[in-house]
Coordinates of C-alpha atoms and ligand atoms in Angstrom, one line a residue:
X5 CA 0.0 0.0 0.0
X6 CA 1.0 3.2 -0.9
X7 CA 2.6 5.0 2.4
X8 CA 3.8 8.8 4.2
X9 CA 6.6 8.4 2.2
X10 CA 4.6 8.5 -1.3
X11 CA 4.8 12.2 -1.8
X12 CA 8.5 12.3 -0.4
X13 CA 9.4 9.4 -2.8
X14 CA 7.5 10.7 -5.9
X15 CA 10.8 13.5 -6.5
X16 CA 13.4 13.2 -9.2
X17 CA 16.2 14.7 -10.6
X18 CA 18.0 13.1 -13.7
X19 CA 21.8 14.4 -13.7
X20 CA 23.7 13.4 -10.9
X21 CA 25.4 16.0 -8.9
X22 CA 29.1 15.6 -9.3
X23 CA 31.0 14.7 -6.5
X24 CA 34.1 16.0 -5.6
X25 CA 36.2 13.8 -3.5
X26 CA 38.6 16.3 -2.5
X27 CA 36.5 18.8 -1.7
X28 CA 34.7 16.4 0.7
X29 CA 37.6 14.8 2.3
X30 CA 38.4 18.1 3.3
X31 CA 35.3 18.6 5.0
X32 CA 35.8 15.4 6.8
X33 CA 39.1 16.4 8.3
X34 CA 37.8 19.5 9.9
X35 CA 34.0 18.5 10.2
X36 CA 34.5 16.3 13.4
X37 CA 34.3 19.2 15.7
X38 CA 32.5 21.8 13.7
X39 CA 29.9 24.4 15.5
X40 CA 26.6 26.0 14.8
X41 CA 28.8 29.2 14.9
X42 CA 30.9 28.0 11.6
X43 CA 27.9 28.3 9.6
X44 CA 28.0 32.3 10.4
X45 CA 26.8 34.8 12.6
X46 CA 23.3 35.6 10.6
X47 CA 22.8 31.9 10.4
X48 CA 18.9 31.1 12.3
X49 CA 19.0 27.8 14.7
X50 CA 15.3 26.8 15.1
X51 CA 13.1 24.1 15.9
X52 CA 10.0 23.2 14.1
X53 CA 6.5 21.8 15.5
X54 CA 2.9 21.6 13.9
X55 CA -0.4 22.6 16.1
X56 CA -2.1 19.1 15.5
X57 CA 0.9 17.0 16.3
X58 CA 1.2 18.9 19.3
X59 CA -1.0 21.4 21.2
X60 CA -4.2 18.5 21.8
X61 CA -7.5 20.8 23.5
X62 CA -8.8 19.4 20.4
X63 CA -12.4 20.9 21.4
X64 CA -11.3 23.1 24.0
X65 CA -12.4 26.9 24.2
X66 CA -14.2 26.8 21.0
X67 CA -12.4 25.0 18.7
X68 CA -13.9 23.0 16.0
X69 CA -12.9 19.9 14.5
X70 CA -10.1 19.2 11.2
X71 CA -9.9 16.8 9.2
X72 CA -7.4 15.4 11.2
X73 CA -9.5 15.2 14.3
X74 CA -12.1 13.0 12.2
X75 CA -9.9 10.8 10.2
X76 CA -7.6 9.9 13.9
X77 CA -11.1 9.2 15.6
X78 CA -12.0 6.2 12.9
X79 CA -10.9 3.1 13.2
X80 CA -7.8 1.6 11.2
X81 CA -6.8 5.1 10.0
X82 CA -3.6 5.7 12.9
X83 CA -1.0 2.5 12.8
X84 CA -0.5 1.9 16.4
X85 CA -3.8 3.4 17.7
X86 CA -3.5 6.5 19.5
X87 CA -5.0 9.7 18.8
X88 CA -4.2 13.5 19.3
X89 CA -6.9 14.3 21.0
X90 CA -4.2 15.4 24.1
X91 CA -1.1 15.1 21.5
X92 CA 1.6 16.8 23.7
X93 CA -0.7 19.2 25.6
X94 CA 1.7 21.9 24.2
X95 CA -2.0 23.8 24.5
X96 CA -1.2 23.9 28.3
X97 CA 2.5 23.4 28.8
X98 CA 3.9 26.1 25.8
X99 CA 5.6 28.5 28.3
X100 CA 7.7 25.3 29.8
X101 CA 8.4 23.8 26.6
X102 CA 9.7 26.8 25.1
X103 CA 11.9 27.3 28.3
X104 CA 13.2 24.2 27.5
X105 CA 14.1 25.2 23.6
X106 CA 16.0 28.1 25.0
X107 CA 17.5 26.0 27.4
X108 CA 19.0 24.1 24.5
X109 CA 20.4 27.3 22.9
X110 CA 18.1 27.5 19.7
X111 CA 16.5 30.9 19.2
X112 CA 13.9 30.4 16.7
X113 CA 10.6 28.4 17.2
X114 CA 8.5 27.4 14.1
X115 CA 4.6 26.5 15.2
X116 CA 1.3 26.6 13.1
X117 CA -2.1 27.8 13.4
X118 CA -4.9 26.0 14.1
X119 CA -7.4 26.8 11.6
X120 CA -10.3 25.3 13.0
X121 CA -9.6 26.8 16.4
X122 CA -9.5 30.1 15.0
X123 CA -11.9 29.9 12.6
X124 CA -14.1 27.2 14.1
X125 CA -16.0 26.6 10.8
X126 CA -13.5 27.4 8.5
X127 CA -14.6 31.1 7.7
X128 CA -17.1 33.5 9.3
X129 CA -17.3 33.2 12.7
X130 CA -13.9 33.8 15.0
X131 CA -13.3 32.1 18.4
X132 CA -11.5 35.2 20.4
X133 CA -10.1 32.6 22.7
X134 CA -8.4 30.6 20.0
X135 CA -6.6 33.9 19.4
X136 CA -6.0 34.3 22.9
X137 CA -4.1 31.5 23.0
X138 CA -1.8 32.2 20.0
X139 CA -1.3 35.9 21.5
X140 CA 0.2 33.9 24.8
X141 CA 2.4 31.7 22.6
X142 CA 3.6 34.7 20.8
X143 CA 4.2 37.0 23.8
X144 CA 5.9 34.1 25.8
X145 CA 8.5 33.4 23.0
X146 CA 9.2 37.2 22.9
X147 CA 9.6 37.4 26.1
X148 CA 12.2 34.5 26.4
X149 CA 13.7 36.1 23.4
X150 CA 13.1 33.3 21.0
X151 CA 11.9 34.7 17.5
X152 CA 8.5 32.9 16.7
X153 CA 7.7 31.5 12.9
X154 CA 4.4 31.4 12.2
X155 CA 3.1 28.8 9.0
X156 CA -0.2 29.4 8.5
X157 CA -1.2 26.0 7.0
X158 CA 0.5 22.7 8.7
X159 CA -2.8 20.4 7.2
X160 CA -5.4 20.4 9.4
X161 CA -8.2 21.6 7.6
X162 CA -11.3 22.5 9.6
X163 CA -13.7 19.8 8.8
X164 CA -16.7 21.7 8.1
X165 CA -14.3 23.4 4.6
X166 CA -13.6 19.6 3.9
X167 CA -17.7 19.2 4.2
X168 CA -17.6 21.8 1.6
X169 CA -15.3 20.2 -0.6
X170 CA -11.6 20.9 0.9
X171 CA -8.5 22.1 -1.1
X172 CA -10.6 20.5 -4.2
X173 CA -13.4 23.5 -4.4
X174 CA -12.2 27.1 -5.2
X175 CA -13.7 28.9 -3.2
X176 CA -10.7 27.4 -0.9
X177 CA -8.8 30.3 -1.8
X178 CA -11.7 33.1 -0.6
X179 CA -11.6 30.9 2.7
X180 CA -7.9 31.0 2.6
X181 CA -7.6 34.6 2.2
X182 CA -9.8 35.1 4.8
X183 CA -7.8 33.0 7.6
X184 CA -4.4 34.8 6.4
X185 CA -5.5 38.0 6.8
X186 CA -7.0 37.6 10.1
X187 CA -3.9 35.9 11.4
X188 CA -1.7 38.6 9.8
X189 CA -3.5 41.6 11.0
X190 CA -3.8 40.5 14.3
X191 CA -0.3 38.8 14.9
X192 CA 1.9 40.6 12.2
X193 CA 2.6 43.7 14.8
X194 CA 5.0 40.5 16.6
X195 CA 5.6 37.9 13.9
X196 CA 8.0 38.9 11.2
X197 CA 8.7 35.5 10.0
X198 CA 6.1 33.5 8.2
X199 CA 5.5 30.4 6.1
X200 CA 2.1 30.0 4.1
X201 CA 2.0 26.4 3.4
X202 CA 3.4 23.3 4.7
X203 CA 4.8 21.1 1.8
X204 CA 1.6 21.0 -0.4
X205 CA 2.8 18.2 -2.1
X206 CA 2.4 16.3 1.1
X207 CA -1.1 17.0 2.2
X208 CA -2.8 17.0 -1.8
X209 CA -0.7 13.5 -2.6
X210 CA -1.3 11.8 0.4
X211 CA -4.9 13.6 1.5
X212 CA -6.1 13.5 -1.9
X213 CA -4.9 11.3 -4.1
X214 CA -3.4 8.5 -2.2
X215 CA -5.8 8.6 0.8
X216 CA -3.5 7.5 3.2
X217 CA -4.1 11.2 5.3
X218 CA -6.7 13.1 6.2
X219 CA -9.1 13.9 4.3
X220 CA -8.7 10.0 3.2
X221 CA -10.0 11.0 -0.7
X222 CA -8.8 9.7 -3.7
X223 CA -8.8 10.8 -7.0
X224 CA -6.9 12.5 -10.4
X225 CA -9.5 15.3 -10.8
X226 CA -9.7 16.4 -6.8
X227 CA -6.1 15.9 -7.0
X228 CA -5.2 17.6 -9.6
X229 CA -7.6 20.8 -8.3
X230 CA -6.4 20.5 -4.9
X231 CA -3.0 21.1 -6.5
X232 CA -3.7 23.8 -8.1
X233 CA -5.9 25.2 -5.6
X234 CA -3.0 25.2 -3.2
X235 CA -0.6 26.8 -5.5
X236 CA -3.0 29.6 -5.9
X237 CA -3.4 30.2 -2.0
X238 CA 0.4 29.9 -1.7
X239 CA 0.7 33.2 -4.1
X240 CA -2.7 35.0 -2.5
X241 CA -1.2 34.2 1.1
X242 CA 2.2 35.5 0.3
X243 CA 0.9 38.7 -1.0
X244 CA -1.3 39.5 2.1
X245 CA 1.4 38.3 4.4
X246 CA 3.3 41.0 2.6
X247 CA 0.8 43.6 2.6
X248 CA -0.8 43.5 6.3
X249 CA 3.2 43.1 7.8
X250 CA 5.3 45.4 7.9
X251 CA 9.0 44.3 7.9
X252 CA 7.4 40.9 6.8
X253 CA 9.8 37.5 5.9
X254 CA 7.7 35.8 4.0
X255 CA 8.0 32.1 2.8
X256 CA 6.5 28.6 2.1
X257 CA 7.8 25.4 2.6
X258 CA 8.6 22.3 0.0
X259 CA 9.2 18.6 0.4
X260 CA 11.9 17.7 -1.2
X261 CA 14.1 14.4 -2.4
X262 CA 17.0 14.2 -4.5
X263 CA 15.9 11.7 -6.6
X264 CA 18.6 9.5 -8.3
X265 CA 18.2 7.0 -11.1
X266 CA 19.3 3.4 -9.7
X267 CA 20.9 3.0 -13.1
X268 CA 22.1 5.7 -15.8
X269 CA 19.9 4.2 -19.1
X270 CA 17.7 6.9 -20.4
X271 CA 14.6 5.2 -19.7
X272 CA 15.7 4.9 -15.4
X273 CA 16.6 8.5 -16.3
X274 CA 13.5 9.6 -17.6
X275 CA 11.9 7.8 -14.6
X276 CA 14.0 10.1 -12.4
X277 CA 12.5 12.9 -13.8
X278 CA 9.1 12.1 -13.5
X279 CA 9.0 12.1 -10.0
X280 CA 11.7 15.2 -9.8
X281 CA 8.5 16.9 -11.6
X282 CA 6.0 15.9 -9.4
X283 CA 7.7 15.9 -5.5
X284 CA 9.9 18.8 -6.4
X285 CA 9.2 20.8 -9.2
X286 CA 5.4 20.6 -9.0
X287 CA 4.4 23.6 -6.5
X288 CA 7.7 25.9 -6.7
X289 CA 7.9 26.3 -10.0
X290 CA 4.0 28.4 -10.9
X291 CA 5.3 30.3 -7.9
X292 CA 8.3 31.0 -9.6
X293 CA 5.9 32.2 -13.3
X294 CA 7.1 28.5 -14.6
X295 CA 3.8 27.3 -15.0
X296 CA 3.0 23.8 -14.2
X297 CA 5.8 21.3 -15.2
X298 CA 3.5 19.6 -17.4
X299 CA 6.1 17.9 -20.0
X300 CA 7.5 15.5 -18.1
X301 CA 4.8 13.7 -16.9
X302 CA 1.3 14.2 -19.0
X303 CA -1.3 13.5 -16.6
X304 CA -0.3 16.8 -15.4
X305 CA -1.7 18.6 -18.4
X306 CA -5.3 18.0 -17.0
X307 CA -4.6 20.2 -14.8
X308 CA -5.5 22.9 -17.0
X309 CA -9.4 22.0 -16.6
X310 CA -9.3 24.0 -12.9
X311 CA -6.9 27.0 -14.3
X312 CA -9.2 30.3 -15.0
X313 CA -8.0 33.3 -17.3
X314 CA -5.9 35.1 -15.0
X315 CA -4.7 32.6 -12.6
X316 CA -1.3 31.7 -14.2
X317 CA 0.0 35.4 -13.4
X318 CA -1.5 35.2 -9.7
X319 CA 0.3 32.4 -9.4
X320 CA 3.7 33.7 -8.9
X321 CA 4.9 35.5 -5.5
X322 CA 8.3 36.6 -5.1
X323 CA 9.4 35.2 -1.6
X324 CA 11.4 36.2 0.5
X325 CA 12.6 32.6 1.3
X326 CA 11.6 29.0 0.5
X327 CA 11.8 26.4 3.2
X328 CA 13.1 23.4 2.0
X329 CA 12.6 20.3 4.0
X330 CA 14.9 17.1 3.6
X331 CA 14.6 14.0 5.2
X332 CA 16.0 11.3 2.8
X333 CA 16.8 10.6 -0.8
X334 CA 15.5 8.4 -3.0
X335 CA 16.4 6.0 -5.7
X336 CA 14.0 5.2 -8.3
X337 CA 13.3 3.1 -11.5
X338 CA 10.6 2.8 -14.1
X339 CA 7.5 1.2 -12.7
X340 CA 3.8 0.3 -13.5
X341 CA 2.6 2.9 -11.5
X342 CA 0.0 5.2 -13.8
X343 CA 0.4 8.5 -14.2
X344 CA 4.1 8.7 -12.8
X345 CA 5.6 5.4 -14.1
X346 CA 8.4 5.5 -11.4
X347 CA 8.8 3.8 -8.1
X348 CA 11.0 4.1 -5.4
X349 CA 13.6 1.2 -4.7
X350 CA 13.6 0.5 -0.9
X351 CA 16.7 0.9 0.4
X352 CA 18.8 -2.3 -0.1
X353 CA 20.5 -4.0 2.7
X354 CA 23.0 -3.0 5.1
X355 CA 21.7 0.7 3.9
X356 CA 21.1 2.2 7.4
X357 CA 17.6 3.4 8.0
X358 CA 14.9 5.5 10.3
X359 CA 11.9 4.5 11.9
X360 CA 10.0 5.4 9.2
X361 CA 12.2 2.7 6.9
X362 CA 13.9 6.1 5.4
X363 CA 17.8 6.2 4.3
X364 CA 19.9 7.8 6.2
X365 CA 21.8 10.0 3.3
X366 CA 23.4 13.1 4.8
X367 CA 24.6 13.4 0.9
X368 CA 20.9 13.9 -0.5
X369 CA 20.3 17.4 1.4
X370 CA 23.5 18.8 -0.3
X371 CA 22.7 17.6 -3.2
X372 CA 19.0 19.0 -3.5
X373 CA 20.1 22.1 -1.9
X374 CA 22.4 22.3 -5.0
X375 CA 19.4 21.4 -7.5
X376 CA 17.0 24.2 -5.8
X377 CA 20.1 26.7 -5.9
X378 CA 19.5 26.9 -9.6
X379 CA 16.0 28.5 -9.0
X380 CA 16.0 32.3 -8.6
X381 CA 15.0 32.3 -5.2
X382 CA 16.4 35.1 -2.9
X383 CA 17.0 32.7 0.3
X384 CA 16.7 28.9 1.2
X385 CA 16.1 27.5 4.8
X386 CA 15.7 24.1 5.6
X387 CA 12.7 24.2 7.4
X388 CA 12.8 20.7 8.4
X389 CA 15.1 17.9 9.2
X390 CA 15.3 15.0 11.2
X391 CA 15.1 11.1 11.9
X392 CA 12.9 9.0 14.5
X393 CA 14.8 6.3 16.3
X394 CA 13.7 3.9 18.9
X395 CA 14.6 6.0 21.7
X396 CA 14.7 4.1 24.7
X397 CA 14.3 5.6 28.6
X398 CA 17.7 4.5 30.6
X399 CA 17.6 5.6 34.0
X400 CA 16.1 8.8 33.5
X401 CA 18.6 9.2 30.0
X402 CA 17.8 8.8 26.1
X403 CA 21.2 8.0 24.4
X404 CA 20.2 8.5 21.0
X405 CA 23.6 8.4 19.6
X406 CA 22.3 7.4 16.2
X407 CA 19.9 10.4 15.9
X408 CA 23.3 12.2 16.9
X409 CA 24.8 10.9 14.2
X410 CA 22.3 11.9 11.6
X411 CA 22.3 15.9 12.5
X412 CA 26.3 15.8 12.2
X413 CA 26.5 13.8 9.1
X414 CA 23.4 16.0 7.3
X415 CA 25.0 19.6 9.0
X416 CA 28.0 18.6 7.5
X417 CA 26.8 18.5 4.2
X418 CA 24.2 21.5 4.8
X419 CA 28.0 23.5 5.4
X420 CA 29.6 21.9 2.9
X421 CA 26.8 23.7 0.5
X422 CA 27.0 26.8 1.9
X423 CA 30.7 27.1 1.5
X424 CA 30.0 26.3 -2.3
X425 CA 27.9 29.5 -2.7
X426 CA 24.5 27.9 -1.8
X427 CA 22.6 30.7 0.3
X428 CA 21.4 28.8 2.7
X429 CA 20.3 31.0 5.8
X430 CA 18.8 28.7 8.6
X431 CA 18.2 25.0 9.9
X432 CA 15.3 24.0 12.0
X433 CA 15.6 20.5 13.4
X434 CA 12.3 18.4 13.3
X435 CA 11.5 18.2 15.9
X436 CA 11.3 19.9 20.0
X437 CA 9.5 16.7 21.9
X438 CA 8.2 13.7 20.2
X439 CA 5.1 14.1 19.2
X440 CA 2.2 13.0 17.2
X441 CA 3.4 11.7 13.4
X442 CA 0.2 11.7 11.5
X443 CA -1.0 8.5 10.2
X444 CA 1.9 6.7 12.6
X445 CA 0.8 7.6 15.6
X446 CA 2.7 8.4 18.8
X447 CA 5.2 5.5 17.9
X448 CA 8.5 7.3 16.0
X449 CA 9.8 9.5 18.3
X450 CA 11.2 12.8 16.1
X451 CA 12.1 14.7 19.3
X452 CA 15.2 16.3 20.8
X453 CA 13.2 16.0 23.4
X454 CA 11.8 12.5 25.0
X455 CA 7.8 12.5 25.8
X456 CA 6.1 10.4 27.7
X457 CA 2.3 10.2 26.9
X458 CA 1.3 8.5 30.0
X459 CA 2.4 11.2 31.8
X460 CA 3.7 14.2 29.6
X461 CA 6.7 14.2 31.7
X462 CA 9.8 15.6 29.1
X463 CA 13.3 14.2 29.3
X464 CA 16.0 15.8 26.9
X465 CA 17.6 13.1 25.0
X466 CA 21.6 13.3 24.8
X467 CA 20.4 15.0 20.8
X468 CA 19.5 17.8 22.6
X469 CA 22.2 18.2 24.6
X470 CA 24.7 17.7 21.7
X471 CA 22.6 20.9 19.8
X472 CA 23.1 22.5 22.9
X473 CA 26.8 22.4 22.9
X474 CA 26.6 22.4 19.3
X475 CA 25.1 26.0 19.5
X476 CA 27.1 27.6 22.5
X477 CA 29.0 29.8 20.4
X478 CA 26.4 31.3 18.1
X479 CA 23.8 32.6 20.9
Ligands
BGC524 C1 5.9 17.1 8.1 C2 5.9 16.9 9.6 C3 6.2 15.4 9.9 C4 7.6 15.2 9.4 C5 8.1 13.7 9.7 C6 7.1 16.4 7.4 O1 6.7 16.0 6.2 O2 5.8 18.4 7.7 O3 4.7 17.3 10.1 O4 6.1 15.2 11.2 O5 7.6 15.3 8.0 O6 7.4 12.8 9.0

């Protein structure tokens, strides 16, 4: 069955990045004890977190259901059967948490809004407490002097917009519009860093194609429209973002892969491609006045049934930065699949692996930093990054060496990009605490931070304590 990992996989890129030996070796030599501070004084040091993996209240002061909240609550839908109906509590514990974030020397914290909980049906109606509680979050990180990054869309949809057809009707983008510019007017005087969307590829693939997310639909037409649906609120939230904020940092953040062919024929090429078009290329390239990369891979050109005289130039937005989030690469060949006609190869053996049955390949984030370097975009920030383990509790320690490990290996080669001319401004490490991961469950454990869910008691893992030292110098 198609997984999480079917929008992530679905990337390509033909040419393989050339590798320079040299170049590498030298970064070996001095990259055993390299700092946060030799990436540069202007460099951002964040964490990331989403409001349905963590803050729970799920019908607390007013809020109204998502999609997520009614596609955990039915059977079969989560792997190992928990729900986020408390998630973290991050609803209640925010001020301690983010003591603890400063406590481990980052000074950025990346959260979302809750749609539904500001907008309990989607549009019309505002709950004033739902506010409320993002004015507390806010004040609280300013007042620890952490920077807070707002992304205005991490997938929960409020259910009663999916009632009315989700990301696949239109009128998304009046309902959209609506939702940015309340959150911008009233929290733009303190937020100067915002994201509009959280990887559309991710939520239209796996929501509304694949089925395997909330809203659990599947289908090339809703697909397709939810696609372009989303690229259009992407533009229309950048440019309110823009106009209601003054001083405003405005982004959007991408899945991305480096795709490789598993062998260099032109037809595993040409495979390679296919699904470069549709995990990478797909939503940052109308932005850029592209259009849709529609060559590649033809099922794509249907998507010119949903696109209205006018909408190709409202597509684009000039932002200020795109976040790019990395976890893996992948290595494809031709397939049977429709539509795409590429698969990904699961990682052979003695290939070391996540949780989530991901590679570990510190070498994929350099190169696709390198393949979106090519775009003219002003900044890049990798928005997200990071591996689940099987953390286990050891007399009140988590020696997640492994997940150490990963960071170094993947900051490495994050450095090594940047001192190739790759303006790469900021890293935010997925995750804070462990928390809820979607279809999953509670079960892989993202966190720098260990959670129980019996008792929400947090425990820093020896990860956080290695950013912590990793970060002395630059705070
Ligand atoms: C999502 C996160 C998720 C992470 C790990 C990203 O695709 O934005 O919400 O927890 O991957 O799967």
């Amino acid at each position: 069955m198609v997984r999480l990992e079917f929008l992530k996989y679905m990337l390509s890129f033909a040419s393989l990045a050339k590798f320079n030996p040299l170049t590498f070796d030298r970064m070996l030599e001095s990259g055993s004890d390299f700092k946060g501070s030799d990436f540069g004084r202007d460099f951002q040091w964040g964490v990331g977190t989403s409001a349905f993996q963590v803050e729970g209240a799920w019908d607390l002061d007013g809020k109204g259901p998502s999609i997520w909240d009614t596609f955990s609550g039915k059977e079969g839908n989560i792997k190992d059967k928990t729900n986020a109906k408390a998630a973290i509590e991050f609803y209640h514990t925010y001020a301690a948490d983010l003591k603890l974030l400063k406590r481990l020397n980052f000074e950025n914290f990346r959260f979302s809004f809750s749609w539904a909980r500001i907008l309990p049906e989607g549009s019309g109606k505002i709950n004033e407490k739902g506010l409320d509680f993002y004015d507390r979050l806010i004040d609280s990180c300013l007042e620890l002097g952490i920077e807070p990054w707002a992304v205005l869309y991490h997938w929960d949809l409020p259910q009663a917009l999916e009632d009315r057809g989700g990301w696949a009707n239109r009128d998304i983008i009046g309902w959209f519009s609506e939702y940015a510019d309340l959150c911008t007017r009233r929290f733009g005087d303190r937020v100067k860093h915002w994201m509009v969307l959280n990887e559309p590829a991710g939520f239209t693939t796996l929501g509304y194609l694949s089925g395997v997310h909330a809203p659990d639909r599947t289908g090339i037409g809703i697909f397709l429209a939810a696609v372009h649906h989303a690229c259009m609120c992407q533009a229309e939230g950048g440019r309110i973002i823009r106009q209601n904020v003054s001083g405003s940092h405005v982004g959007t953040t991408f899945s991305c892969s480096f795709v490789e062919p598993n062998k260099l024929t032109h037809c595993h090429r040409n495979a390679a491609d296919r699904l470069d078009v549709v995990l990478n290329r797909l939503f940052i390239e109308p932005s850029l006045g592209m259009g849709y990369p529609i060559v590649e891979v033809p099922f794509l050109r249907k998507i010119n049934k949903y696109i209205q005289p006018g909408d190709l130039e409202r597509l684009k937005f000039e932002f200020d930065f795109i976040g790019l989030q990395n976890y893996f690469r992948l290595i494809s060949k031709p397939s049977m699949i429709p539509f795409i006609w590429a698969n990904r190869m699961k990682p052979g053996d003695g290939v070391e692996i996540t949780e989530m049955g991901w590679e570990v390949a510190p070498e994929g984030i350099y190169k696709i930093l390198k393949q979106f370097s090519k775009y003219p975009i002003k900044e890049i920030i990798v928005t997200e990054n990071g591996a689940a383990f099987p953390d286990v509790m050891t007399d009140g320690r988590v020696h997640d060496q492994q997940r150490i490990d990963f960071f170094k290996g993947y900051l490495e080669q994050i450095l090594r990009a940047k001192r190739e001319g790759v303006n790469v401004k900021g890293y935010f490490a997925w995750t804070l605490i462990d928390n809820f991961e979607w279809a999953e469950g509670n079960r892989p454990r993202f966190g720098l931070v260990y959670n129980d869910f019996e008792t929400q008691q947090r425990t820093v893992k020896d990860s956080g304590y290695w950013f912590r030292d990793f970060l002395k110098e630059s705070v």
